[in-house]
Coordinates of C-alpha atoms (C1' of nucleotides) in Angstrom, one line a residue:
Chain A
M26 CA 96.8 258.4 210.4
T27 CA 98.7 256.4 212.9
R28 CA 98.7 258.4 216.1
L29 CA 99.4 256.2 219.1
S30 CA 96.8 258.0 221.1
A31 CA 94.2 256.5 218.8
Y32 CA 95.8 253.2 218.1
L33 CA 95.6 249.8 219.8
L34 CA 99.0 248.9 221.0
P35 CA 98.6 247.3 224.5
T36 CA 102.2 247.1 225.7
E37 CA 103.0 245.3 229.0
K38 CA 105.9 245.7 231.4
E39 CA 105.8 242.1 232.2
A40 CA 105.7 239.1 230.0
P41 CA 103.0 236.4 230.4
A42 CA 104.1 234.3 233.3
D43 CA 104.1 231.1 231.3
A44 CA 106.0 232.4 228.3
E45 CA 109.5 231.0 227.7
A46 CA 110.6 231.9 224.2
I47 CA 111.9 235.4 223.5
S48 CA 109.5 235.9 220.6
H49 CA 106.6 234.8 222.6
K50 CA 107.3 237.2 225.5
L51 CA 108.2 240.2 223.3
M52 CA 105.5 239.9 220.8
V53 CA 102.9 239.8 223.6
R54 CA 104.6 242.6 225.6
A55 CA 104.9 244.8 222.5
G56 CA 101.2 244.5 221.9
L57 CA 101.5 242.6 218.6
I58 CA 99.6 239.4 219.4
R59 CA 97.2 238.0 222.0
Q60 CA 96.4 234.4 222.8
V61 CA 92.9 233.0 222.4
G62 CA 93.6 229.3 223.3
T63 CA 96.4 226.8 223.0
G64 CA 98.0 227.3 219.6
M65 CA 95.4 230.0 218.7
W66 CA 96.5 233.6 218.4
T67 CA 95.0 236.9 217.3
F68 CA 97.2 239.4 215.5
L69 CA 96.6 242.9 216.9
P70 CA 97.0 245.9 214.5
A71 CA 100.7 246.3 214.7
G72 CA 101.3 242.6 214.6
W73 CA 99.1 242.2 211.6
R74 CA 101.1 244.9 209.8
V75 CA 104.2 242.8 210.3
H76 CA 102.5 239.7 208.9
R77 CA 101.2 241.6 205.9
R78 CA 104.6 243.0 205.1
V79 CA 106.0 239.4 205.1
E80 CA 103.1 238.3 202.9
Q81 CA 103.7 241.1 200.5
I82 CA 107.4 240.2 200.1
I83 CA 106.4 236.6 199.5
R84 CA 103.7 237.6 197.0
E85 CA 106.1 239.7 195.0
E86 CA 108.7 237.0 194.7
M87 CA 106.2 234.3 193.8
D88 CA 104.7 236.6 191.1
A89 CA 108.2 237.2 189.9
I90 CA 108.7 233.5 189.1
G91 CA 105.4 233.3 187.3
G92 CA 103.3 232.2 190.3
L93 CA 99.5 232.7 189.9
E94 CA 97.8 233.6 193.1
I95 CA 94.5 231.8 193.8
L96 CA 92.5 231.2 197.0
M97 CA 91.3 227.7 198.0
P98 CA 88.9 227.0 200.8
V99 CA 90.1 225.8 204.2
L100 CA 87.0 223.6 204.4
T101 CA 87.2 220.6 202.0
P102 CA 85.3 217.4 201.4
A103 CA 86.8 214.4 203.2
E104 CA 86.6 212.4 199.9
L105 CA 89.6 214.1 198.5
W106 CA 91.7 213.2 201.5
K107 CA 90.5 209.7 201.4
R108 CA 91.6 209.4 197.8
S109 CA 95.1 210.8 198.6
G110 CA 95.4 208.6 201.7
R111 CA 95.9 211.6 204.0
Y112 CA 92.6 211.2 205.7
A113 CA 94.4 209.0 208.3
I114 CA 96.7 211.8 209.5
D115 CA 96.3 212.5 213.2
E116 CA 96.9 216.2 212.8
L117 CA 94.0 216.6 210.4
F118 CA 91.0 218.3 211.8
K119 CA 87.9 216.3 210.8
L120 CA 84.3 217.3 211.2
K121 CA 80.8 216.6 209.9
D122 CA 78.2 219.0 208.4
R123 CA 74.6 219.0 209.4
K124 CA 73.9 216.2 207.0
G125 CA 76.5 214.0 208.5
A126 CA 78.9 214.4 205.5
D127 CA 82.6 214.2 206.4
L128 CA 84.6 217.4 206.0
V129 CA 88.3 218.3 206.6
L130 CA 90.1 221.5 207.5
S131 CA 93.0 221.7 205.2
L132 CA 96.5 221.4 206.6
T133 CA 98.0 222.0 203.2
N134 CA 96.2 222.0 199.8
E135 CA 97.7 219.4 197.6
E136 CA 94.4 217.5 197.3
T137 CA 92.4 220.6 196.4
V138 CA 94.8 222.1 193.9
T139 CA 95.4 218.7 192.3
F140 CA 91.7 218.2 192.1
H141 CA 91.4 221.4 190.1
V142 CA 94.4 220.8 188.0
A143 CA 93.1 217.4 187.1
S144 CA 90.1 219.0 185.4
L145 CA 91.6 222.3 184.2
V146 CA 94.8 221.0 182.6
R147 CA 94.3 218.9 179.5
S148 CA 97.3 219.3 177.3
Y149 CA 101.1 219.5 177.6
R150 CA 100.4 223.0 176.2
D151 CA 98.9 223.9 179.6
L152 CA 102.1 223.1 181.4
P153 CA 104.1 224.1 183.3
R154 CA 102.1 226.2 185.8
I155 CA 102.8 227.5 189.3
L156 CA 99.8 228.1 191.5
Y157 CA 99.9 229.5 195.0
H158 CA 97.8 230.9 197.7
I159 CA 98.3 232.5 201.1
Q160 CA 95.7 230.9 203.3
T161 CA 94.9 229.7 206.8
K162 CA 96.1 226.2 207.7
E163 CA 94.6 224.0 210.5
R164 CA 96.6 221.4 212.2
D165 CA 95.7 219.5 215.4
E166 CA 99.2 219.6 216.7
A167 CA 100.2 217.3 219.5
R168 CA 101.9 220.1 221.2
P169 CA 101.6 223.7 220.2
R170 CA 104.3 225.9 221.8
A171 CA 106.2 229.1 222.1
G172 CA 103.8 231.7 220.9
L173 CA 103.7 231.8 217.1
L174 CA 106.5 229.3 216.6
R175 CA 104.1 226.3 216.6
T176 CA 100.4 226.9 216.4
R177 CA 97.3 225.0 215.5
E178 CA 96.0 227.6 213.1
F179 CA 98.4 229.7 211.0
I180 CA 98.7 231.3 207.7
M181 CA 100.9 229.7 205.1
K182 CA 101.9 230.5 201.6
D183 CA 101.8 227.2 199.8
S184 CA 102.6 226.9 196.1
Y185 CA 102.4 224.0 193.7
T186 CA 104.3 223.4 190.5
F187 CA 102.8 221.3 187.7
D188 CA 105.1 219.9 185.0
R189 CA 105.1 217.3 182.3
D190 CA 108.2 215.4 183.6
L191 CA 110.9 215.2 186.2
E192 CA 113.0 217.7 184.2
G193 CA 110.2 220.3 184.4
L194 CA 109.8 219.6 188.1
E195 CA 113.5 220.2 188.7
A196 CA 113.2 223.5 186.9
G197 CA 110.2 224.6 189.0
Y198 CA 111.9 223.5 192.1
E199 CA 115.0 225.5 191.2
K200 CA 112.9 228.6 190.6
H201 CA 111.3 228.2 194.0
A202 CA 114.7 227.8 195.6
R203 CA 115.9 231.1 194.1
A204 CA 112.7 232.9 195.0
Y205 CA 113.0 231.6 198.6
D206 CA 116.6 232.8 198.8
R207 CA 115.3 236.3 197.8
I208 CA 112.4 236.2 200.2
F209 CA 114.4 235.3 203.3
D210 CA 117.1 237.8 202.3
R211 CA 114.5 240.5 201.9
C212 CA 113.0 239.6 205.2
G213 CA 116.4 240.4 206.8
L214 CA 116.7 237.0 208.4
E215 CA 119.8 235.0 209.1
W216 CA 119.0 231.7 207.3
Y217 CA 120.2 228.7 205.5
S218 CA 118.7 225.9 203.5
V219 CA 119.3 222.4 204.6
E220 CA 118.8 219.0 203.2
S221 CA 115.8 217.4 204.8
D222 CA 114.0 214.2 205.1
V223 CA 111.4 213.4 202.4
G224 CA 109.2 211.9 205.1
A225 CA 107.1 208.8 205.2
M226 CA 105.1 210.0 202.2
G227 CA 108.0 209.6 199.9
G228 CA 109.2 212.2 197.5
L229 CA 112.2 212.9 195.3
G230 CA 114.1 215.5 197.4
A231 CA 113.4 218.3 199.8
H232 CA 115.1 221.2 201.4
E233 CA 114.1 223.2 204.5
Y234 CA 114.8 226.8 205.1
M235 CA 116.1 227.3 208.6
A236 CA 116.4 230.4 210.7
P237 CA 118.8 229.8 213.6
C238 CA 117.5 230.9 217.0
A239 CA 117.5 229.6 220.5
A240 CA 113.8 228.7 220.5
G241 CA 114.2 226.6 217.4
E242 CA 112.7 223.1 217.4
N243 CA 115.1 221.6 214.9
D244 CA 118.8 220.8 215.2
V245 CA 120.9 221.6 212.2
A246 CA 124.4 220.4 211.5
L247 CA 126.6 223.0 209.9
A248 CA 130.1 223.1 208.4
P249 CA 131.6 225.3 205.8
G250 CA 129.7 224.4 202.6
Y251 CA 127.4 222.0 204.5
A252 CA 124.1 222.3 206.2
A253 CA 121.6 219.6 207.0
N254 CA 118.9 218.8 209.4
V255 CA 120.4 216.4 212.0
E256 CA 117.6 214.0 211.0
V257 CA 119.4 213.3 207.8
A258 CA 122.9 214.7 208.4
S259 CA 126.0 212.6 207.6
A260 CA 129.5 213.3 208.7
E261 CA 132.8 211.6 209.2
A262 CA 132.9 210.3 212.7
Q263 CA 135.7 211.2 215.1
P264 CA 138.2 208.4 215.3
V265 CA 138.1 206.0 218.2
E266 CA 140.9 204.4 220.1
L267 CA 140.5 200.6 220.2
P268 CA 141.8 198.1 222.8
P269 CA 144.4 195.5 221.5
E270 CA 143.3 193.3 218.7
R271 CA 143.0 189.5 219.2
D272 CA 143.0 186.5 216.8
A273 CA 139.5 185.7 217.9
P274 CA 136.8 187.1 220.1
E275 CA 137.4 186.4 223.8
E276 CA 134.6 186.1 226.2
V277 CA 134.6 188.1 229.4
H278 CA 132.4 187.7 232.4
T279 CA 130.5 190.9 233.0
P280 CA 127.8 190.2 235.6
G281 CA 125.1 192.8 235.7
L282 CA 127.0 195.2 233.4
T283 CA 124.3 196.3 230.9
T284 CA 125.2 199.9 230.0
V285 CA 127.8 201.2 227.7
A286 CA 129.4 203.2 230.5
Q287 CA 129.6 200.2 232.8
V288 CA 131.1 197.9 230.2
A289 CA 133.5 200.5 229.0
A290 CA 134.8 201.1 232.5
A291 CA 135.1 197.3 233.2
M292 CA 137.1 196.7 230.0
E293 CA 139.1 199.9 230.4
A294 CA 138.0 200.9 226.9
S295 CA 136.5 204.1 225.5
P296 CA 132.7 204.0 224.9
G297 CA 133.5 204.3 221.2
A298 CA 135.2 200.9 221.3
L299 CA 131.9 199.2 222.1
L300 CA 129.4 198.0 219.6
K301 CA 125.9 198.9 220.7
A302 CA 123.2 196.7 219.4
Y303 CA 119.6 198.0 218.9
P304 CA 117.2 195.3 217.8
V305 CA 114.3 196.5 215.7
I306 CA 111.3 194.9 213.9
A307 CA 111.3 196.3 210.4
E308 CA 108.1 196.3 208.5
G309 CA 108.1 193.2 206.2
R310 CA 111.6 192.2 207.2
G311 CA 111.3 191.1 210.8
L312 CA 114.1 191.3 213.3
V313 CA 117.2 193.4 212.4
V314 CA 120.1 194.0 214.8
V315 CA 121.3 197.6 214.2
V316 CA 124.8 198.1 215.5
V317 CA 126.4 201.5 216.2
R318 CA 129.5 202.6 218.1
G319 CA 128.9 202.9 221.8
D320 CA 129.5 206.6 221.7
H321 CA 126.9 207.1 218.9
R322 CA 123.1 207.0 218.8
V323 CA 120.8 205.5 216.2
N324 CA 119.0 208.1 214.2
D325 CA 115.4 206.9 213.6
V326 CA 114.9 208.8 210.4
K327 CA 118.1 207.7 208.8
L328 CA 117.4 204.1 210.0
A329 CA 113.9 204.1 208.5
N330 CA 115.4 205.4 205.2
A331 CA 118.2 202.8 205.3
L332 CA 115.7 200.0 205.9
G333 CA 113.5 201.4 203.2
T334 CA 110.6 200.8 205.6
S335 CA 109.1 201.8 208.9
F336 CA 110.3 200.0 212.0
R337 CA 109.8 199.8 215.8
P338 CA 112.1 198.8 218.6
A339 CA 111.8 195.0 219.2
R340 CA 110.4 193.8 222.5
E341 CA 112.6 191.6 224.6
E342 CA 110.5 188.4 223.8
E343 CA 111.0 189.2 220.1
F344 CA 114.8 189.3 220.2
A345 CA 115.9 187.3 223.3
D346 CA 116.0 183.9 221.4
A347 CA 118.0 185.3 218.5
V348 CA 120.4 187.6 220.2
G349 CA 120.2 187.1 224.0
P350 CA 118.9 189.3 226.8
A351 CA 118.9 193.1 226.7
G352 CA 122.2 194.5 227.8
F353 CA 124.2 191.6 226.3
I354 CA 123.2 191.7 222.7
G355 CA 125.9 191.7 220.1
P356 CA 126.4 191.0 216.4
V357 CA 128.7 187.9 216.8
G358 CA 126.5 184.8 216.2
A359 CA 123.3 186.8 216.1
Q360 CA 120.4 184.9 214.7
A361 CA 119.3 187.9 212.7
P362 CA 120.6 190.2 210.0
V363 CA 123.1 192.8 211.3
L364 CA 123.0 196.4 210.0
L365 CA 126.3 198.0 210.8
D366 CA 126.6 201.7 211.0
A367 CA 129.1 203.3 208.6
A368 CA 131.1 204.9 211.4
V369 CA 132.3 201.5 212.6
P370 CA 135.6 200.6 210.9
D371 CA 135.8 197.0 209.7
D372 CA 139.6 196.9 209.1
R373 CA 140.5 196.7 212.7
G374 CA 139.7 194.4 215.6
G375 CA 139.5 195.2 219.3
F376 CA 135.8 196.0 219.5
V377 CA 133.8 195.0 222.6
C378 CA 130.2 193.8 222.3
G379 CA 127.6 191.7 224.0
A380 CA 128.0 187.9 223.8
N381 CA 124.3 187.2 223.2
K382 CA 124.0 185.5 226.6
P383 CA 123.6 186.8 230.1
D384 CA 126.5 188.4 232.0
A385 CA 129.0 188.1 229.2
H386 CA 130.7 190.3 226.6
L387 CA 133.2 189.7 223.9
R388 CA 136.4 191.6 223.2
G389 CA 138.8 191.6 220.3
V390 CA 135.9 191.6 217.9
Q391 CA 136.4 192.6 214.2
P392 CA 133.4 193.2 211.9
G393 CA 133.6 191.0 208.8
R394 CA 136.0 188.5 210.3
D395 CA 133.7 187.7 213.2
F396 CA 130.3 188.5 211.9
Q397 CA 128.6 189.3 208.6
F398 CA 126.8 192.6 208.1
E399 CA 125.0 195.0 205.9
R400 CA 126.3 198.6 205.9
A401 CA 124.4 201.8 206.3
D402 CA 124.8 205.2 207.8
V403 CA 122.2 205.2 210.5
R404 CA 123.7 207.2 213.4
T405 CA 123.0 210.7 214.6
V406 CA 125.9 213.0 213.9
V407 CA 127.5 214.8 216.8
A408 CA 129.3 218.1 217.1
G409 CA 133.0 217.7 216.2
D410 CA 132.4 215.1 213.4
T411 CA 133.8 216.4 210.2
V412 CA 132.6 217.1 206.7
G413 CA 135.3 217.7 204.1
G414 CA 137.8 218.0 207.0
H415 CA 135.8 220.7 208.8
P416 CA 134.3 220.0 212.2
I417 CA 130.5 220.4 212.3
R418 CA 128.6 222.4 214.8
I419 CA 125.0 221.7 215.7
E420 CA 122.6 224.6 216.4
P421 CA 118.9 225.0 217.0
A422 CA 116.8 226.6 214.2
I423 CA 113.2 227.3 213.4
E424 CA 111.9 226.0 210.1
V425 CA 110.5 228.9 208.1
G426 CA 110.0 227.3 204.8
N427 CA 110.3 224.1 202.8
I428 CA 110.4 222.9 199.2
F429 CA 109.5 219.4 198.2
K430 CA 109.6 217.4 195.0
L431 CA 106.3 215.5 195.2
G432 CA 106.6 213.7 191.9
T433 CA 103.3 211.9 191.0
R434 CA 102.4 211.3 194.6
Y435 CA 99.1 213.3 194.3
S436 CA 98.5 213.3 190.5
E437 CA 98.2 209.6 190.5
P438 CA 95.4 209.1 193.1
L439 CA 93.6 212.2 192.0
G440 CA 93.9 211.5 188.3
A441 CA 95.8 214.6 187.2
T442 CA 97.1 213.8 183.7
Y443 CA 97.7 215.7 180.5
L444 CA 97.9 214.5 176.9
D445 CA 101.3 214.6 175.3
E446 CA 102.1 215.3 171.7
T447 CA 101.2 211.8 170.7
G448 CA 97.9 212.0 172.5
Q449 CA 98.9 209.7 175.3
A450 CA 97.7 210.5 178.9
Q451 CA 100.7 211.2 181.2
L452 CA 100.8 211.9 184.9
I453 CA 101.6 215.5 185.9
W454 CA 104.8 215.9 188.0
M455 CA 104.3 218.1 191.0
G456 CA 106.2 220.0 193.6
S457 CA 105.0 221.7 196.8
Y458 CA 106.5 224.7 198.5
G459 CA 105.6 226.3 201.9
I460 CA 106.5 229.4 203.8
G461 CA 105.1 230.5 207.2
P462 CA 105.0 234.3 207.5
A463 CA 104.3 234.2 211.2
R464 CA 107.3 232.1 211.8
I465 CA 109.4 234.5 209.8
A466 CA 108.2 237.3 212.0
A467 CA 108.9 235.3 215.2
A468 CA 112.3 234.2 213.9
A469 CA 113.2 237.8 213.2
V470 CA 112.2 238.7 216.8
E471 CA 114.3 235.9 218.1
Q472 CA 117.3 236.8 216.1
Y473 CA 117.5 240.5 216.7
A474 CA 115.9 241.2 220.1
D475 CA 118.0 242.8 222.7
E476 CA 117.4 243.7 226.4
K477 CA 115.1 246.6 225.4
G478 CA 112.9 244.6 223.1
I479 CA 112.4 243.8 219.5
S480 CA 114.6 245.2 216.7
W481 CA 112.8 244.6 213.4
P482 CA 114.6 244.3 210.1
R483 CA 113.5 247.4 208.1
S484 CA 111.5 245.3 205.7
L485 CA 109.3 243.7 208.4
A486 CA 108.8 246.5 211.0
P487 CA 105.2 247.4 211.7
F488 CA 106.2 251.0 210.9
D489 CA 109.3 252.5 209.3
A490 CA 109.8 254.9 212.1
E491 CA 108.3 256.0 215.4
L492 CA 108.1 259.7 216.1
V493 CA 108.2 260.5 219.8
V494 CA 107.2 263.9 221.0
L495 CA 108.0 265.0 224.5
G496 CA 106.0 267.7 226.2
K497 CA 102.4 268.6 226.9
P498 CA 99.8 269.1 224.2
G499 CA 99.8 272.7 223.1
T500 CA 103.5 273.3 223.3
D501 CA 105.9 274.2 220.6
E502 CA 107.3 270.7 220.6
R503 CA 103.9 269.4 219.7
A504 CA 103.5 271.8 216.9
A505 CA 107.0 270.9 215.5
A506 CA 106.3 267.2 215.8
D507 CA 102.9 267.5 214.1
R508 CA 104.6 269.3 211.2
L509 CA 107.4 266.7 211.0
Y510 CA 104.9 263.9 211.1
E511 CA 103.2 265.2 208.0
E512 CA 106.5 265.8 206.3
L513 CA 107.6 262.2 207.0
R514 CA 104.4 260.9 205.6
A515 CA 104.7 263.0 202.6
A516 CA 108.3 261.7 202.1
G517 CA 106.9 258.2 202.0
L518 CA 107.7 256.9 205.5
D519 CA 105.1 254.9 207.4
V520 CA 105.3 256.5 210.8
L521 CA 103.9 255.7 214.2
Y522 CA 103.4 259.0 216.0
D523 CA 103.6 258.7 219.8
D524 CA 101.5 261.7 220.6
R525 CA 100.3 260.4 224.0
D526 CA 100.4 262.6 227.0
A527 CA 103.0 260.4 228.8
G528 CA 106.4 260.7 230.2
P529 CA 109.6 260.3 228.2
G530 CA 110.7 257.1 229.9
E531 CA 107.5 255.4 229.1
K532 CA 107.6 256.5 225.5
F533 CA 111.2 255.5 224.9
A534 CA 110.6 252.2 226.6
D535 CA 107.5 251.5 224.4
A536 CA 109.3 252.5 221.2
E537 CA 112.3 250.3 221.9
L538 CA 110.0 247.4 222.8
L539 CA 108.1 247.7 219.6
G540 CA 111.3 247.9 217.7
C541 CA 110.8 250.1 214.6
P542 CA 114.2 250.6 213.0
L543 CA 114.3 254.4 213.5
R544 CA 113.1 256.6 216.3
L545 CA 112.8 260.3 216.0
T546 CA 112.4 262.4 219.1
I547 CA 111.4 266.0 219.4
G548 CA 111.8 267.6 222.8
R549 CA 112.1 271.1 224.2
R550 CA 115.8 270.9 224.8
M551 CA 116.9 270.1 221.3
L552 CA 114.1 272.0 219.7
A553 CA 115.6 275.1 221.1
G554 CA 118.7 274.5 219.0
G555 CA 116.6 273.6 216.0
E556 CA 117.4 270.0 216.2
L557 CA 116.0 266.6 216.9
E558 CA 117.3 263.2 217.9
A559 CA 117.4 260.2 215.6
Q560 CA 118.0 256.8 217.2
V561 CA 118.8 253.7 215.2
R562 CA 117.1 250.8 217.0
R563 CA 119.6 248.2 216.0
G564 CA 122.5 249.1 218.2
R565 CA 120.7 252.0 219.8
E566 CA 123.1 254.7 218.5
S567 CA 121.8 258.2 218.5
R568 CA 122.6 261.2 216.3
T569 CA 121.4 264.7 215.9
L570 CA 119.5 266.0 212.9
P571 CA 118.6 269.6 212.0
L572 CA 114.9 270.1 212.2
D573 CA 115.2 272.0 208.9
G574 CA 115.1 269.2 206.3
A575 CA 114.6 266.6 208.9
A576 CA 112.2 264.5 206.9
A577 CA 114.5 264.1 204.0
A578 CA 117.4 263.4 206.3
A579 CA 115.4 260.8 208.2
V580 CA 114.4 259.0 204.9
E581 CA 118.0 259.0 203.8
L582 CA 119.1 257.6 207.2
W583 CA 116.3 255.0 207.1
R584 CA 117.4 253.7 203.7
T585 CA 120.8 252.8 205.2
L586 CA 119.3 250.7 208.0
P587 CA 119.4 246.9 208.1
Chain B
rC5 C1' 99.9 210.1 224.6
rG6 C1' 103.5 210.2 229.2
rG7 C1' 105.7 213.4 233.1
rG8 C1' 105.6 218.1 235.8
rG9 C1' 103.3 222.8 237.0
rA10 C1' 99.4 226.6 237.2
rG11 C1' 94.1 228.8 237.2
rU12 C1' 92.5 234.8 242.7
rG13 C1' 90.4 242.5 239.0
rG14 C1' 93.6 244.1 232.3
rC15 C1' 99.0 242.2 233.7
rG16 C1' 102.3 240.1 237.6
rC17 C1' 101.5 237.9 242.3
rA18 C1' 100.3 236.9 247.9
rG19 C1' 96.5 234.5 250.7
rU20 C1' 95.2 227.9 250.5
rC21 C1' 99.2 224.0 254.6
rU22 C1' 96.2 225.8 259.8
rG23 C1' 88.2 227.3 256.9
rG24 C1' 85.9 233.1 259.5
rU25 C1' 83.5 236.3 254.0
rA26 C1' 89.8 238.8 249.5
rG27 C1' 94.9 241.8 249.5
rC28 C1' 99.6 243.9 247.1
rG29 C1' 102.4 246.1 242.8
rC30 C1' 101.5 247.8 237.9
rA31 C1' 97.8 249.4 234.6
rC32 C1' 93.0 252.2 234.5
rC33 C1' 89.7 256.8 236.2
rC34 C1' 89.7 261.9 238.7
rG35 C1' 92.8 266.2 240.6
rG36 C1' 97.6 268.4 241.1
rC37 C1' 102.9 268.5 240.3
rU38 C1' 106.8 266.9 236.8
rG39 C1' 108.5 266.9 231.5
rG40 C1' 115.0 263.5 227.7
rG41 C1' 114.6 257.1 230.1
rG42 C1' 108.7 253.2 232.7
rG43 C1' 108.8 260.2 237.8
rC44 C1' 105.9 262.2 242.4
rC45 C1' 101.5 263.3 245.8
rG46 C1' 96.3 262.7 246.9
rG47 C1' 91.6 260.4 245.8
rG48 C1' 88.9 256.4 243.2
rC49 C1' 86.7 252.3 240.0
rG50 C1' 87.3 247.2 239.3
rG51 C1' 87.3 240.4 241.5
rU52 C1' 80.4 235.0 241.5
rC53 C1' 88.9 233.3 243.7
rG54 C1' 88.2 228.5 236.1
rC55 C1' 83.5 225.5 236.4
rA56 C1' 80.1 221.9 238.9
rG57 C1' 78.9 219.1 243.0
rG58 C1' 79.9 217.9 248.2
rU59 C1' 81.4 218.6 253.6
rU60 C1' 80.5 222.7 257.2
rC61 C1' 77.1 227.4 261.1
rA62 C1' 80.8 229.3 257.6
rA63 C1' 84.9 227.4 251.7
rA64 C1' 89.7 231.1 247.5
rU65 C1' 91.1 227.6 251.5
rC66 C1' 88.9 220.8 252.8
rC67 C1' 86.8 216.5 249.4
rU68 C1' 85.1 214.7 244.4
rG69 C1' 84.6 215.5 239.4
rU70 C1' 85.5 218.5 235.3
rC71 C1' 87.4 222.4 232.0
rU72 C1' 91.5 225.4 230.6
rC73 C1' 96.6 227.0 230.2
rC74 C1' 102.1 226.4 230.4
rC75 C1' 106.8 223.5 230.5
rC76 C1' 109.6 218.8 229.3
rG77 C1' 109.3 214.3 226.4
rA78 C1' 106.9 211.4 222.4
rC79 C1' 104.7 213.1 217.8
rC80 C1' 105.1 216.6 213.7
rA81 C1' 103.2 213.4 205.4

RNA sequence: CGGGGAGUGGCGCAGUCUGGUAGCGCACCCGGCUGGGGGCCGGGCGGUCGCAGGUUCAAAUCCUGUCUCCCCGACCA
């Protein structure tokens, strides 16, 4: 029985004063969630229904690819994390028990699941396997934000594949990719999968599943047939117009001109004709001068990948002797290796760059002729760059899932091996795969909300339909609505019945705020003609249904909804 | 971690500058009207003003400390 008069659905006219994101405002206003502390949220009954519907879709698709559901604890011994090397992660919540033993609250479960597999899997005959669970994750986030979009505690489906070799891993990865496609389609989201960074922990490849929305934290570069996180995106740069070439670099006096804009203006050149130098200290390599076009920016993730190591910006005292003072650094004559961005052409002269001494720049510079360099794609793409001839656009998106080829990153430190046909111990190849149900729900709110409130995809809505009755208790309308409620339930619809003694405006406003895909209204006026109103939430179009056979007609209509 | 902002009834806010014992709207409770878009009238309940200390005859208001929350950035294995 889900009569609103006996339910807990605390709707609010006004959003929390400090909320910014649409999903944050609406999910609170609609009575789905309430905040406990920073990044800590309670799901109220209707909100938890949504969460469970997402979970169920995930569960079905994981089972369909042979996933075996288990449940691992949130609380784990620190020992496992010390072995994997993840004990040092700042986001990891660490605590001690009464005996003083170190414990950890899991932020994912690679250590735990690998620990088990190490002892449970003995033979190649035990492989491959897919294990998953849907469990609380704890992360000491630097900055939780935007309601459910980034929280410190959240539920995640994480699955792990265990295979005997890379080929097996690729197959498990592919299975997950297809399962994820189905999951996000079934959830009714607009989504795409993008290439992503494998991160500092290494890995053999990864994709992220992104749901575009204004509150998204990631920027994604998109073109027909191309989608990548801007952290790793590559594209053809827009051409740049260069000043006249010269036989050799020519020094120009540029007192006090240290910014790209100032130098470009003084030289009557476009910013793209400048070579911007960014000195960094690369781990194990020392000073490297990274050079990009003046209209481009260095991408830290791509740079770290290109260097093959972590790096940090060099301090003035670390680079001044080799390349001159800040603002006048350039690649010509630099006493350090030069890493030249791929977007800088080396078949033309005419570039402008710092002269490695105060108050001077060079013009007429040509890479290769005037300085040696190493090539790498290290810039951040910008809107208008092209991929396959198509200009890219960049839009914000929220990450709702990821898939990651781990390789032997965990099986090695945790000793997860199997015996092959020849009796030799071999490392198990692993993959890990995450999905956040709460983020899926929040992304759906972001993507489909309108000025009246939430508009759930049919598969995620807390209820299939909301039945609104107008009129005082004891009236014919009430009797008709009570009957229809039972018929709808018998027909298989999950119905929220607004049987409160409240005015029509309030009931309609609440129903549209909550966002169930179908609203059925019984009121005196239409009841007199033996009819009722059916409103489709997405688009808010109304139609009239005969009361006779209304349940069957409503189910039929409901089946056609998005 | 850096920058900015905010804590006053369930929610949204005023009052703080200029100290005098807390107010508005919504919600809630009671009664009545209304009954297809948050309707109307009347009557009510509800707040140690985040917390601690200090100044003062007197503190929501001034001072010190502290906690919490939000936004931007950094970070995000």
